Coordinates of C-alpha atoms in Angstrom, one line a residue:
Chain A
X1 CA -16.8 9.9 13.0
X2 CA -12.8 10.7 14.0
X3 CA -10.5 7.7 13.7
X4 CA -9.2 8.0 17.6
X5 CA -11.9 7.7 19.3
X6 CA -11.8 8.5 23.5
X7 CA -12.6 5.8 25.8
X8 CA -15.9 4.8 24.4
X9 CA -16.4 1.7 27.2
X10 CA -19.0 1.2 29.6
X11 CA -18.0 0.7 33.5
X12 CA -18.7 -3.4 32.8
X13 CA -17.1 -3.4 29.7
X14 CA -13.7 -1.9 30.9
X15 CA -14.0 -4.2 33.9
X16 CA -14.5 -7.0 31.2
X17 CA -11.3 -5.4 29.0
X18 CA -9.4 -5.9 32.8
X19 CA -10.0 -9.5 33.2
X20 CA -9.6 -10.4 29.7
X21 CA -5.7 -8.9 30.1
X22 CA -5.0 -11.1 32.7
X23 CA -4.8 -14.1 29.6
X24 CA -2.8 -13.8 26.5
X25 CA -3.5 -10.8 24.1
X26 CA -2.3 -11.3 20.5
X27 CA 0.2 -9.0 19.6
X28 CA -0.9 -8.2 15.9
X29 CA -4.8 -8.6 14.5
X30 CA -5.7 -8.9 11.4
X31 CA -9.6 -7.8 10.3
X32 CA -11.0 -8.8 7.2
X33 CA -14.2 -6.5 7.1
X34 CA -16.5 -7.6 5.2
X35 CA -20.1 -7.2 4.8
X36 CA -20.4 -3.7 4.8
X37 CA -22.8 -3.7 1.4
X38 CA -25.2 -6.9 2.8
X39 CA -25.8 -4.8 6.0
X40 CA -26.6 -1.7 3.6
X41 CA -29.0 -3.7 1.7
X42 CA -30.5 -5.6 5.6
X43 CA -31.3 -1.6 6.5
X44 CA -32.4 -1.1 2.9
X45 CA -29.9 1.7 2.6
X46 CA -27.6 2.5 -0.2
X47 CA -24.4 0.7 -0.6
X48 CA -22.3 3.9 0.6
X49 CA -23.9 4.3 3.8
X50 CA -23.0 0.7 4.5
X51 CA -18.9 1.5 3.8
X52 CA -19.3 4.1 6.2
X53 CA -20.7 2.3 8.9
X54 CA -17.9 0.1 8.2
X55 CA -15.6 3.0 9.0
X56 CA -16.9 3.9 12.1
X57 CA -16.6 0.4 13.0
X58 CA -13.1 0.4 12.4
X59 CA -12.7 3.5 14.8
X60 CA -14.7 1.9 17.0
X61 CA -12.7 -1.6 17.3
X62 CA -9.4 0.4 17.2
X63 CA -10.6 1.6 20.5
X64 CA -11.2 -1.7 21.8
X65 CA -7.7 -3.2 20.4
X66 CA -5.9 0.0 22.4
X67 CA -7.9 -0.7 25.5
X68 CA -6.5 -4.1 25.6
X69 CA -3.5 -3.7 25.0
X70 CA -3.3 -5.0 21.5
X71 CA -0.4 -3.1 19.6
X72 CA -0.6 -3.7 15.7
X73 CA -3.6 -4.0 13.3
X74 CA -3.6 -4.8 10.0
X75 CA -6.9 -4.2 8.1
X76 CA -8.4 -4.8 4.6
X77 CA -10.0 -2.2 3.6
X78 CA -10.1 -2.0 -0.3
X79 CA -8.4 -4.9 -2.7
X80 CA -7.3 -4.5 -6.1
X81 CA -10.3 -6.8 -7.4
X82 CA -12.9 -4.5 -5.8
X83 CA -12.0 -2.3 -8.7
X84 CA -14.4 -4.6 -10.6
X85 CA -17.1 -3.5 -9.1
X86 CA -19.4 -0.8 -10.4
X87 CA -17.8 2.6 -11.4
X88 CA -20.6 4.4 -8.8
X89 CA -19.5 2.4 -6.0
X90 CA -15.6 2.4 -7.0
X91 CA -16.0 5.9 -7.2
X92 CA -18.2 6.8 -3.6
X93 CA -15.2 4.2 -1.4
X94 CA -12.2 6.5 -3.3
X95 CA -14.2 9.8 -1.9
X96 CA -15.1 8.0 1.5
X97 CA -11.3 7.2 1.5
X98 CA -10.2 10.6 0.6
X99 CA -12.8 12.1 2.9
X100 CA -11.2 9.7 5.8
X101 CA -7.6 10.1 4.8
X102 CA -8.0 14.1 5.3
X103 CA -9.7 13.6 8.5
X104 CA -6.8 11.7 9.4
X105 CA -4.2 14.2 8.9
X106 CA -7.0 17.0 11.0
X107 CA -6.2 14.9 13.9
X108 CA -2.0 14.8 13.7
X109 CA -2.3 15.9 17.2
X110 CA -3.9 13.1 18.7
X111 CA -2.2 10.8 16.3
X112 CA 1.1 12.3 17.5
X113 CA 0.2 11.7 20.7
X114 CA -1.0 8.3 21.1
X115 CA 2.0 7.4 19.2
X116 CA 0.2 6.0 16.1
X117 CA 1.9 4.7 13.1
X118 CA -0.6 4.3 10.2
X119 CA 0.7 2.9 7.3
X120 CA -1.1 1.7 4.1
X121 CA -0.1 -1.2 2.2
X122 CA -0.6 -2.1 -1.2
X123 CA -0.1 -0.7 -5.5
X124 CA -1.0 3.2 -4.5
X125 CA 0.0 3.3 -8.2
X126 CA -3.8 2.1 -9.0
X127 CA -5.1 5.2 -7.1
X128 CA -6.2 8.6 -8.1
X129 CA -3.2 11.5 -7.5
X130 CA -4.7 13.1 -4.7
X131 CA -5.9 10.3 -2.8
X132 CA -2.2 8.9 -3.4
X133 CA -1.1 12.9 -2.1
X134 CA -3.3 12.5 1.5
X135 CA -1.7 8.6 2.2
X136 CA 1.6 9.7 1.7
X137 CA 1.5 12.6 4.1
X138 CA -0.2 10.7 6.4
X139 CA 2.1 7.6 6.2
X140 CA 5.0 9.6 6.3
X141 CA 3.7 12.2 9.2
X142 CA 3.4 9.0 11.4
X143 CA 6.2 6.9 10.1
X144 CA 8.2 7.0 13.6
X145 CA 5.7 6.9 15.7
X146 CA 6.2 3.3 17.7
X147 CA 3.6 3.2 20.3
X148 CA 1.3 1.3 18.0
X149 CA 0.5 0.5 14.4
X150 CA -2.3 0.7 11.9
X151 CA -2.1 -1.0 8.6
X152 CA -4.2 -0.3 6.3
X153 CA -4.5 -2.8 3.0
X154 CA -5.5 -0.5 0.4
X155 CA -5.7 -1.2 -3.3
X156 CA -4.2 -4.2 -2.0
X157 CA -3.9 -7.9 -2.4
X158 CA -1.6 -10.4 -1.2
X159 CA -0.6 -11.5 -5.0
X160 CA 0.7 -8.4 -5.5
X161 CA 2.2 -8.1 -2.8
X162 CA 4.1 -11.0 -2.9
X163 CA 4.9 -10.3 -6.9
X164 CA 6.5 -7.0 -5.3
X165 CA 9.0 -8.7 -3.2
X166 CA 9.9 -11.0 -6.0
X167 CA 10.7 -8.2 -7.9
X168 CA 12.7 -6.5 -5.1
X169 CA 14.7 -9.2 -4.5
X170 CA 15.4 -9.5 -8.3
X171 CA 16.7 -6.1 -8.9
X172 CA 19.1 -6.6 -5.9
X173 CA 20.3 -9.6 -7.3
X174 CA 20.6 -8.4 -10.1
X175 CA 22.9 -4.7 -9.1
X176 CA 24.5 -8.0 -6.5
X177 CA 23.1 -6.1 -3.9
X178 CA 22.7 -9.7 -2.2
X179 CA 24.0 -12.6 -3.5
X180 CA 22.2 -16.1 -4.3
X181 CA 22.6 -17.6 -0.9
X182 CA 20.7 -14.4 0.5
X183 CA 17.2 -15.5 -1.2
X184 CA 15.4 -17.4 0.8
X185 CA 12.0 -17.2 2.0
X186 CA 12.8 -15.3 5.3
X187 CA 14.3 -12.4 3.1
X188 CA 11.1 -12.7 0.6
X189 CA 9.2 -12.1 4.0
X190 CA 10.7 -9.0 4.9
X191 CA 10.7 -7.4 1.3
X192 CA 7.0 -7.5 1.9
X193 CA 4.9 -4.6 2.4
X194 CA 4.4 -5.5 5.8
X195 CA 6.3 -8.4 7.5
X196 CA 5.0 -8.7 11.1
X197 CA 2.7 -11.9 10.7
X198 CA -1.2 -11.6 13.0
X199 CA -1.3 -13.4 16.1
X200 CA -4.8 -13.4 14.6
X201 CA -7.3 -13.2 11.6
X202 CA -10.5 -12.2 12.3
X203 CA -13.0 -12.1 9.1
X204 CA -16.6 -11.1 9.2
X205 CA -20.1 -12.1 7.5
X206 CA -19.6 -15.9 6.9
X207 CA -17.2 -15.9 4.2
X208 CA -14.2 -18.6 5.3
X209 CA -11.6 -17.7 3.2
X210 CA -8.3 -15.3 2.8
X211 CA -9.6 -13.6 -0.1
X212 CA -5.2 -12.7 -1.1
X213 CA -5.0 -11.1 2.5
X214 CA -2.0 -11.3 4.1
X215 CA -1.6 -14.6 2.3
X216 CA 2.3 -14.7 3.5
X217 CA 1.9 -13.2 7.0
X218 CA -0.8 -15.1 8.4
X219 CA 0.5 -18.9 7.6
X220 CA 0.8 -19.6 11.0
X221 CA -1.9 -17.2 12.6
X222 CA -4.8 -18.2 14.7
X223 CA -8.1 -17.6 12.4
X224 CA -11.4 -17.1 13.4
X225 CA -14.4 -16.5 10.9
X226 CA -17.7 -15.2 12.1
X227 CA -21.2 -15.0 10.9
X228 CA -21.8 -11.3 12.3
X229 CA -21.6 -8.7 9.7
X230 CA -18.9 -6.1 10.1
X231 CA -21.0 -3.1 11.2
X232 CA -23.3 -4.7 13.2
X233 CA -19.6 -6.8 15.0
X234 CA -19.9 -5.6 18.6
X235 CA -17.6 -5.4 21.6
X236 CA -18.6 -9.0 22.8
X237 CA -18.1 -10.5 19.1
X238 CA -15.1 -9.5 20.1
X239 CA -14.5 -10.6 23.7
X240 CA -15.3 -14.0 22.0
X241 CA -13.0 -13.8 19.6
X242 CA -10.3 -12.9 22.1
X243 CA -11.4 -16.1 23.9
X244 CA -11.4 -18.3 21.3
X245 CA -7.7 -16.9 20.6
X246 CA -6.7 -17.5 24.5
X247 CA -7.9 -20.9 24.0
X248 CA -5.8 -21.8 21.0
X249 CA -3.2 -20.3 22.5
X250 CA -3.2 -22.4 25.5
X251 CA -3.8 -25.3 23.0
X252 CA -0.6 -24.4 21.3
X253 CA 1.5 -23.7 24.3
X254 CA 0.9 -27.4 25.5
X255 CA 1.2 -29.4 22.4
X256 CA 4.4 -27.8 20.6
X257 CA 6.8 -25.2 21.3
X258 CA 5.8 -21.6 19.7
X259 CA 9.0 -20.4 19.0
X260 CA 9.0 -16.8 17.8
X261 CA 11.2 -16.4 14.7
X262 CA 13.5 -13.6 14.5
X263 CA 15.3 -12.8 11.4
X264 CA 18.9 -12.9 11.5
X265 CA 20.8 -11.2 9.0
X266 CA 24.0 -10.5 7.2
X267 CA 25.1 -7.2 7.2
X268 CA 24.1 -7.4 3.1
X269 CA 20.8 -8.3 3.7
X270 CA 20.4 -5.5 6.3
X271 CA 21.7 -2.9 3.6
X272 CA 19.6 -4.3 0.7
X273 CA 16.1 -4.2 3.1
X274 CA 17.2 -0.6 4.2
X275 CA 17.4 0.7 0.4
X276 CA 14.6 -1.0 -0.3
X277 CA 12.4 0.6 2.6
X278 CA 14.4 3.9 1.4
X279 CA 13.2 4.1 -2.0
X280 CA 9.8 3.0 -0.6
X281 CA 9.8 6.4 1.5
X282 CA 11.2 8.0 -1.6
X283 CA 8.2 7.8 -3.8
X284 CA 5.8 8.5 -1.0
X285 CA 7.8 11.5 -0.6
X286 CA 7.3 12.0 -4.7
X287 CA 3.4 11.4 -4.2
X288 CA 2.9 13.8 -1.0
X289 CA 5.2 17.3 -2.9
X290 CA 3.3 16.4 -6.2
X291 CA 1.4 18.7 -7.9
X292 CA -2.0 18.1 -8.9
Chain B
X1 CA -4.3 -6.6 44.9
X2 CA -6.6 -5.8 42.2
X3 CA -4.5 -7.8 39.9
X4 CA -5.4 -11.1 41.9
X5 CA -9.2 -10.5 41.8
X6 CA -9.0 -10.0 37.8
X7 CA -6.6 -13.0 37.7
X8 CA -9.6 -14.8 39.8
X9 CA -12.0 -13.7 37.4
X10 CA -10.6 -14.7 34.1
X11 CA -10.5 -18.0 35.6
X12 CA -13.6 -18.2 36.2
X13 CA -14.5 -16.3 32.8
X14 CA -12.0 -18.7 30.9
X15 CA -13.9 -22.0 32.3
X16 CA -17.4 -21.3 31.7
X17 CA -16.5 -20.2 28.1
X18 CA -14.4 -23.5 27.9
X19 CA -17.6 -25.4 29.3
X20 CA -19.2 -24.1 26.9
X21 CA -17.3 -25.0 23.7
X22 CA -16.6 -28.6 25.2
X23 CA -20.9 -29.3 25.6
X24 CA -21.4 -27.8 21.8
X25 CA -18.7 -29.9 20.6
X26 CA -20.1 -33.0 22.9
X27 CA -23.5 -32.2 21.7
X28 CA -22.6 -32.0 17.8
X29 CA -20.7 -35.4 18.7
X30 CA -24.0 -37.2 20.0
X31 CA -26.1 -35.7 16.9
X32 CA -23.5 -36.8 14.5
X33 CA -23.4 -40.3 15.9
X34 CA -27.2 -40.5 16.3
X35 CA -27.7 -39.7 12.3
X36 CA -24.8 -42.1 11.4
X37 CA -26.4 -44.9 13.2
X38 CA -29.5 -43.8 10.9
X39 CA -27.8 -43.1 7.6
X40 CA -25.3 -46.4 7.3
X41 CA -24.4 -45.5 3.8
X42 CA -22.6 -48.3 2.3
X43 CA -21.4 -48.5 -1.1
X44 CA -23.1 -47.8 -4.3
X45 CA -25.6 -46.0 -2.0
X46 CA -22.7 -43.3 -1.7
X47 CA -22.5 -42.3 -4.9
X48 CA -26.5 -42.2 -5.0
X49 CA -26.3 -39.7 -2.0
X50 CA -23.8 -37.3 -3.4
X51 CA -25.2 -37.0 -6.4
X52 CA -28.3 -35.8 -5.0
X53 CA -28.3 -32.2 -4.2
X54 CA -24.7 -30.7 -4.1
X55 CA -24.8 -27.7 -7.1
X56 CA -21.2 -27.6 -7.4
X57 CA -18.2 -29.8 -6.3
X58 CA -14.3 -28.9 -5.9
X59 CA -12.3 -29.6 -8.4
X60 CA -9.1 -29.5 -6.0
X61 CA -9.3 -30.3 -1.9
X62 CA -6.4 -30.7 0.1
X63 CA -6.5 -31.8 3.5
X64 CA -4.2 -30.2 6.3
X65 CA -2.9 -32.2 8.6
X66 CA -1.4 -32.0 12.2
X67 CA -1.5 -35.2 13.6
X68 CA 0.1 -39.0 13.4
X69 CA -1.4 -40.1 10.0
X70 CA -4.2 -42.6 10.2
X71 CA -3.3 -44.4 6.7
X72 CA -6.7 -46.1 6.9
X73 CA -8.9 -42.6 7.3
X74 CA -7.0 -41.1 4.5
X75 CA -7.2 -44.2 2.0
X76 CA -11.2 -43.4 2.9
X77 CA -10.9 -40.2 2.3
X78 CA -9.2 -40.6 -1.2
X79 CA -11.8 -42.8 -2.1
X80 CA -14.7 -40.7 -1.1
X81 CA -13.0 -37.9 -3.0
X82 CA -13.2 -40.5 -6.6
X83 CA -16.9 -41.2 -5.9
X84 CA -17.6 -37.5 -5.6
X85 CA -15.7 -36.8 -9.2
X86 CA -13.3 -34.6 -7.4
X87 CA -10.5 -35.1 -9.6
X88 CA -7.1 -33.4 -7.5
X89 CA -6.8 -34.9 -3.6
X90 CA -3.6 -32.8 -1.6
X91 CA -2.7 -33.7 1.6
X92 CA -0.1 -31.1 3.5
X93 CA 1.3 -32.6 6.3
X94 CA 3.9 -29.8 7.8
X95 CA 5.8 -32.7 9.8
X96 CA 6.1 -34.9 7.2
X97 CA 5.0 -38.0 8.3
X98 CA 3.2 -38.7 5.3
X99 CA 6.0 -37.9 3.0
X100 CA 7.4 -41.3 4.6
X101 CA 4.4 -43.1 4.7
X102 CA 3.0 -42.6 1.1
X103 CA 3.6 -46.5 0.6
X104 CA 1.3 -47.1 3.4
X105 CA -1.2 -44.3 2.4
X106 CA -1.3 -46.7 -1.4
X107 CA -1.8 -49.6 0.1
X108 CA -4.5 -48.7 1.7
X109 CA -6.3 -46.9 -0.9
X110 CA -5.5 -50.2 -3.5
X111 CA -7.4 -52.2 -0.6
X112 CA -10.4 -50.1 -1.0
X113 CA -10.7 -49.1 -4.6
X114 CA -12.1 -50.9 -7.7
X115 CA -10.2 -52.2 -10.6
X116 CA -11.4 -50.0 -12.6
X117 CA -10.4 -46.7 -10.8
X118 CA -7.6 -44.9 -11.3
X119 CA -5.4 -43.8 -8.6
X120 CA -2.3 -41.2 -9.9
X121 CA 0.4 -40.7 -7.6
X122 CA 1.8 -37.2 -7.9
X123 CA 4.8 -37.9 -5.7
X124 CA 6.5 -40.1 -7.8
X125 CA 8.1 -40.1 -11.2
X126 CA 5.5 -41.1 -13.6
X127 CA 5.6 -42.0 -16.5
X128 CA 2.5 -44.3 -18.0
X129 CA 0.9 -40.8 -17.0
X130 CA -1.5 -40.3 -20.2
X131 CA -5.3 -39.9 -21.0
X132 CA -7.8 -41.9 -21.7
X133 CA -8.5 -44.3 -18.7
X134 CA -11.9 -45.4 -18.4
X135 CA -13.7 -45.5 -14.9
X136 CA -13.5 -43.3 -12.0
X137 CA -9.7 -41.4 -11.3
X138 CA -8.3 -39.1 -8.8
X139 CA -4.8 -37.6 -9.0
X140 CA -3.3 -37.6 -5.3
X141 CA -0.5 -35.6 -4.1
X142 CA 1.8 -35.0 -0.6
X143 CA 2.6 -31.6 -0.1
X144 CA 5.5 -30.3 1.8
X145 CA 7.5 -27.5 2.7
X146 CA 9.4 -27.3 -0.6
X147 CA 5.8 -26.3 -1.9
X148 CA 5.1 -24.1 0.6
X149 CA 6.8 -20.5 1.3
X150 CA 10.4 -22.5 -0.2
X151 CA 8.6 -22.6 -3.6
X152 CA 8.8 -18.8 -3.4
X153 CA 12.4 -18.8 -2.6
X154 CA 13.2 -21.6 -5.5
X155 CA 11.4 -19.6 -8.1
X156 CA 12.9 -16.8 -7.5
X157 CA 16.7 -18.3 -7.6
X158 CA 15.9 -19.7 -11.0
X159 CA 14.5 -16.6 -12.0
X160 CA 18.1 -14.5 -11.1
X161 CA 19.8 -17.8 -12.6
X162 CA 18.0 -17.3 -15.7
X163 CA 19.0 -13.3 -15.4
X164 CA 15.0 -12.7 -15.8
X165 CA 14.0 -8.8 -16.4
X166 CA 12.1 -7.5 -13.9
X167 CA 9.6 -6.3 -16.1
X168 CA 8.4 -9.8 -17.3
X169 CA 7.5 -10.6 -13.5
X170 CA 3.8 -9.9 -13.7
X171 CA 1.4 -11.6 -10.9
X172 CA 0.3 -14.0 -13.9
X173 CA 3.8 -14.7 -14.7
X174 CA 4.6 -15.9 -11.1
X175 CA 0.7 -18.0 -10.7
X176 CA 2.3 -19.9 -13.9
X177 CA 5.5 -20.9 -13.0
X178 CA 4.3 -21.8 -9.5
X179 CA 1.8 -24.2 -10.6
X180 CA 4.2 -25.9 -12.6
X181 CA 6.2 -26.2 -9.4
X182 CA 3.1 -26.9 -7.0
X183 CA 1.3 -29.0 -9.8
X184 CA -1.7 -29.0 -9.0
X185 CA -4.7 -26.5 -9.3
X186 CA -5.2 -23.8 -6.5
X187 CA -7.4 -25.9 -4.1
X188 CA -11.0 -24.9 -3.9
X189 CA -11.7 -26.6 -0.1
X190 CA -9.2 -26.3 2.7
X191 CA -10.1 -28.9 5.2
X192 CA -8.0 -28.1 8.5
X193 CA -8.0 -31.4 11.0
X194 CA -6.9 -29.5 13.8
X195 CA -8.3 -28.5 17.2
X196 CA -6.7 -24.9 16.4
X197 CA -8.0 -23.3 13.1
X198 CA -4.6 -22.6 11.7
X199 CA -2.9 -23.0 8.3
X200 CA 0.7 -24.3 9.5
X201 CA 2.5 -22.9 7.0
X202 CA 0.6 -24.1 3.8
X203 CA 1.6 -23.3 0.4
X204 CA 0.7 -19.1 0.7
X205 CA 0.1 -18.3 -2.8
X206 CA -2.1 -21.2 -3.6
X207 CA -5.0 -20.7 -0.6
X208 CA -6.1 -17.4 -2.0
X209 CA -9.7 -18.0 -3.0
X210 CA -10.0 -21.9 -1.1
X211 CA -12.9 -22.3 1.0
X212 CA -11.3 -23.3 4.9
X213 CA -13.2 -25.4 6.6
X214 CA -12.0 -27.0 10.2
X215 CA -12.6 -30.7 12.0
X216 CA -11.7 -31.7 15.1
X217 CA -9.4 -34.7 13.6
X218 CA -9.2 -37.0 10.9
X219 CA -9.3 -39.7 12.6
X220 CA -12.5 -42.1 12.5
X221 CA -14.0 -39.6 9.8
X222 CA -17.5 -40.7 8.8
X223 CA -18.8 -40.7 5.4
X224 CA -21.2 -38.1 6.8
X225 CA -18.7 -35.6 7.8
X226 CA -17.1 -35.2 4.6
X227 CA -20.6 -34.8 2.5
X228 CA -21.2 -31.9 5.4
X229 CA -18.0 -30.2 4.0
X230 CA -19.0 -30.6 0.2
X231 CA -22.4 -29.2 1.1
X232 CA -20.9 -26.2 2.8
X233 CA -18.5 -25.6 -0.1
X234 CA -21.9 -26.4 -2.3
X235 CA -23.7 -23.3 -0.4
X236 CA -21.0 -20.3 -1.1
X237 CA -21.2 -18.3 -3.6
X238 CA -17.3 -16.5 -4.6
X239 CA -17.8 -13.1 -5.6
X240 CA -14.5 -12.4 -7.1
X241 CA -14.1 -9.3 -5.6
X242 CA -17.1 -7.3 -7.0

């Protein structure tokens, strides 16, 4: 199955996607998808087969986030902890990635097109060279693409994520880069991998907790956990979710001002983040001319 | 034109969905207050109850807060907590109302307790802090801002103050030095009392692994309510990743 799918809606279901833009759509969504490996076992199939439905179901809601309008996703699709798990499966998601990853870069046209930016988040140190070789083309292929965004939390977790920035903001203190009165927890937020916070966090298959996702970004996101499990999470689990969000949303809009923030900085800071996102590019470019 | 119509029918979409969630939540409302006027526990029955059937209790819950305190619900709440052996209470108030009211909160909880319990006060300087109290104790503690996303930003000015390599920042390194900041344990239970499932800004680097669980309000909280969280958090089963 291709990540960019074509209208894949029923006649009711884009008259559905209609109404539901006449109320607030979140901006940014962030999927936790889990419960790939219990729906394997429900269909008494092996563990792989339930990833890859997973996939498809990622393609799949994609679709439905572009249909209504919702411009930024941010997914978790492999942690740093699942590297605990058994060497088979560890071994069968890297190829599924792979095999995913260079299906990605067959379809630069449509991805060009559509305006897509992917980008993947999280230590690609921890992953094999070529795996590393196929994110880096494909993150920098799309890197000014604008139109929409795909994040995709791989080898990732929160922890690390927020180590990183520490770190970042270390070594520019320490070549004064910024000075002391630049740290604070706004610049810590945009030294992060990825620094535009969910509107909302959707997790799957029970499980009601973060699980070092987005730990940072979604302190002030709407969250809504379902029982569903991810490959079996169908266009009206998501209609409801949208609801739920709309209703929240309302809640919010009455009760307390939702003041967006916007980061306002000196022209240090500005300099420091646009090294930083530099050398970032830098050793994706690195990974993507290596040999291997 | 067209616009209008699907204006029209959201509305109408919106307000049976809304109808909806406001009968579930009337109807869990009546079956909650039916089986409280059954179950009146009281007491040393309490401890009885909990101790009955719940595999596994938290060792840290923290309460999230986004209303006007209710001092009496909380003191409850604390001492519901020391019954069930759950030894750290949090309470994260982003307005910080409670920061200001912690005399309050303590005088309510001294009304209810025993003499022999033990009721430590994390937010103030302590220092007959030790060991080796007999009967039942519960370390309590306000969170604010300054341990939320600012403890971040503090660690990481004393960290260029003390000229730290970046090589010694490992993800361990920065768990330690903010738990002697946040003081507490990571939480194991997140209980939100909010109509909107949100975390307002809590502590980020602490909630990693807590269980989030999400009531209407804290105010009036039965008994019965918080046993139904501690058997939810009883029921899941962390998998760590693998």
């Amino acid at each position: 199955m291709s990540w960019i799918l074509d209208n894949s809606l029923n006649k009711f279901q884009q008259l559905v996607v209609n109404i539901m833009k006449s109320g607030p759509i979140p901006n940014h969504v962030g999927i936790i998808m889990d419960g790939n490996r219990r729906y394997a076992k429900k269909i008494n199939a092996e563990k792989v087969v339930g990833h890859s439905r997973g996939f498809d179901k990622l393609s799949e809601s994609l679709e439905w986030c572009k249909e209504l309008g919702i411009k930024e996703v941010t997914v978790y699709a492999f942690s740093i902890e699942n590297f605990k798990r058994t060497q088979k499966e560890v071994e069968e998601l890297m190829n599924l990635a792979t095999e995913k990853f260079e299906k990605l870069l067959d379809e630069e046209d449509k991805l060009m097109s559509e305006g897509i930016c992917v980008r993947v988040i999280g230590d690609l140190t921890l992953l094999r060279k070529d795996l590393q070789q196929l994110i880096a083309k494909a993150v920098l292929l799309t890197k000014d693409n604008c139109k929409s965004f795909l994040n995709i939390a791989f080898a990732y977790t929160s922890r690390e994520e927020m180590t990183s920035a520490v770190k970042s903001v270390l070594h520019g203190a320490s070549h004064n880069h910024i000075s002391l009165d630049d740290v604070t927890d706004a610049l810590l937020a945009q030294c992060l991998y990825t620094y535009s916070n969910p509107d909302l966090l959707i997790r799957t298959s029970g499980e009601v907790r973060l699980s070092d996702f987005l730990l940072y970004q979604v302190s002030q996101s709407i969250i809504y956990f379902t029982d569903v499990l991810w490959p079996e999470f169908s266009f009206w689990n998501f209609v409801m979710c949208i609801l739920r969000y709309q209703r929240s949303y309302f809640y919010l809009k009455n009760n307390k001002d939702t003041s967006i923030s916007t980061y306002s900085n000196n022209m240090r800071i500005e300099l420091f983040l646009s090294d930083l996102r530099q050398r970032r590019l830098d050793t994706l470019q690195k990974y993507a001319t290596a040999e291997i | 034109m067209l616009e209008a119509v699907y204006r029209f029918l959201y509305l109408i979409i919106y307000s049976v969905f809304l109808f909806h969630e406001i009968v579930c939540e009337k109807w869990s409302d009546l079956r909650k207050y039916l089986s409280d006027l059954n179950q009146n526990i009281t007491g040393p029955a309490m401890e009885q109850f909990v101790f009955q059937g719940l595999d596994k209790t938290p060792n840290h819950i923290s309460f999230i807060i986004d209303e006007t305190p209710s001092y009496k619900d909380l003191a409850n709440l604390v001492i519901w907590c020391m019954i069930t052996r759950i030894s750290f209470v949090s309470f994260y108030d982003k307005k910080g109302f409670l920061k200001k009211g912690v005399e309050k909160l303590e005088y309510e909880v001294n009304e209810r307790k025993l003499p022999s319990d033990h009721v430590f006060w994390h937010n103030q300087d302590m220092d007959d802090f030790k060991n080796g109290f007999s009967g039942r104790k519960v370390h309590v503690k306000i969170l604010t801002e300054k341990e939320s996303k600012k403890s971040l930003e503090i660690l990481c000015k004393k960290l260029i103050a003390e000229e730290t390599s970046t090589s010694e920042i490992t993800t361990e390194f920065i768990d330690d030095s903010l738990r002697e900041l946040y003081g507490f344990p990571d939480p194991d239970v997140g209980v939100i009392f909010s109509k909107i499932f949100s975390l307002s800004d809590y502590p980020p680097w602490q909630i990693r692994l807590t269980e989030l669980y999400r009531l209407n309000s804290h105010y009036n909280i039965t008994f019965n309510d918080f046993v139904n969280v501690l058997t939810k958090y009883s029921k899941c089963d962390q998998r760590w990743g693998t």
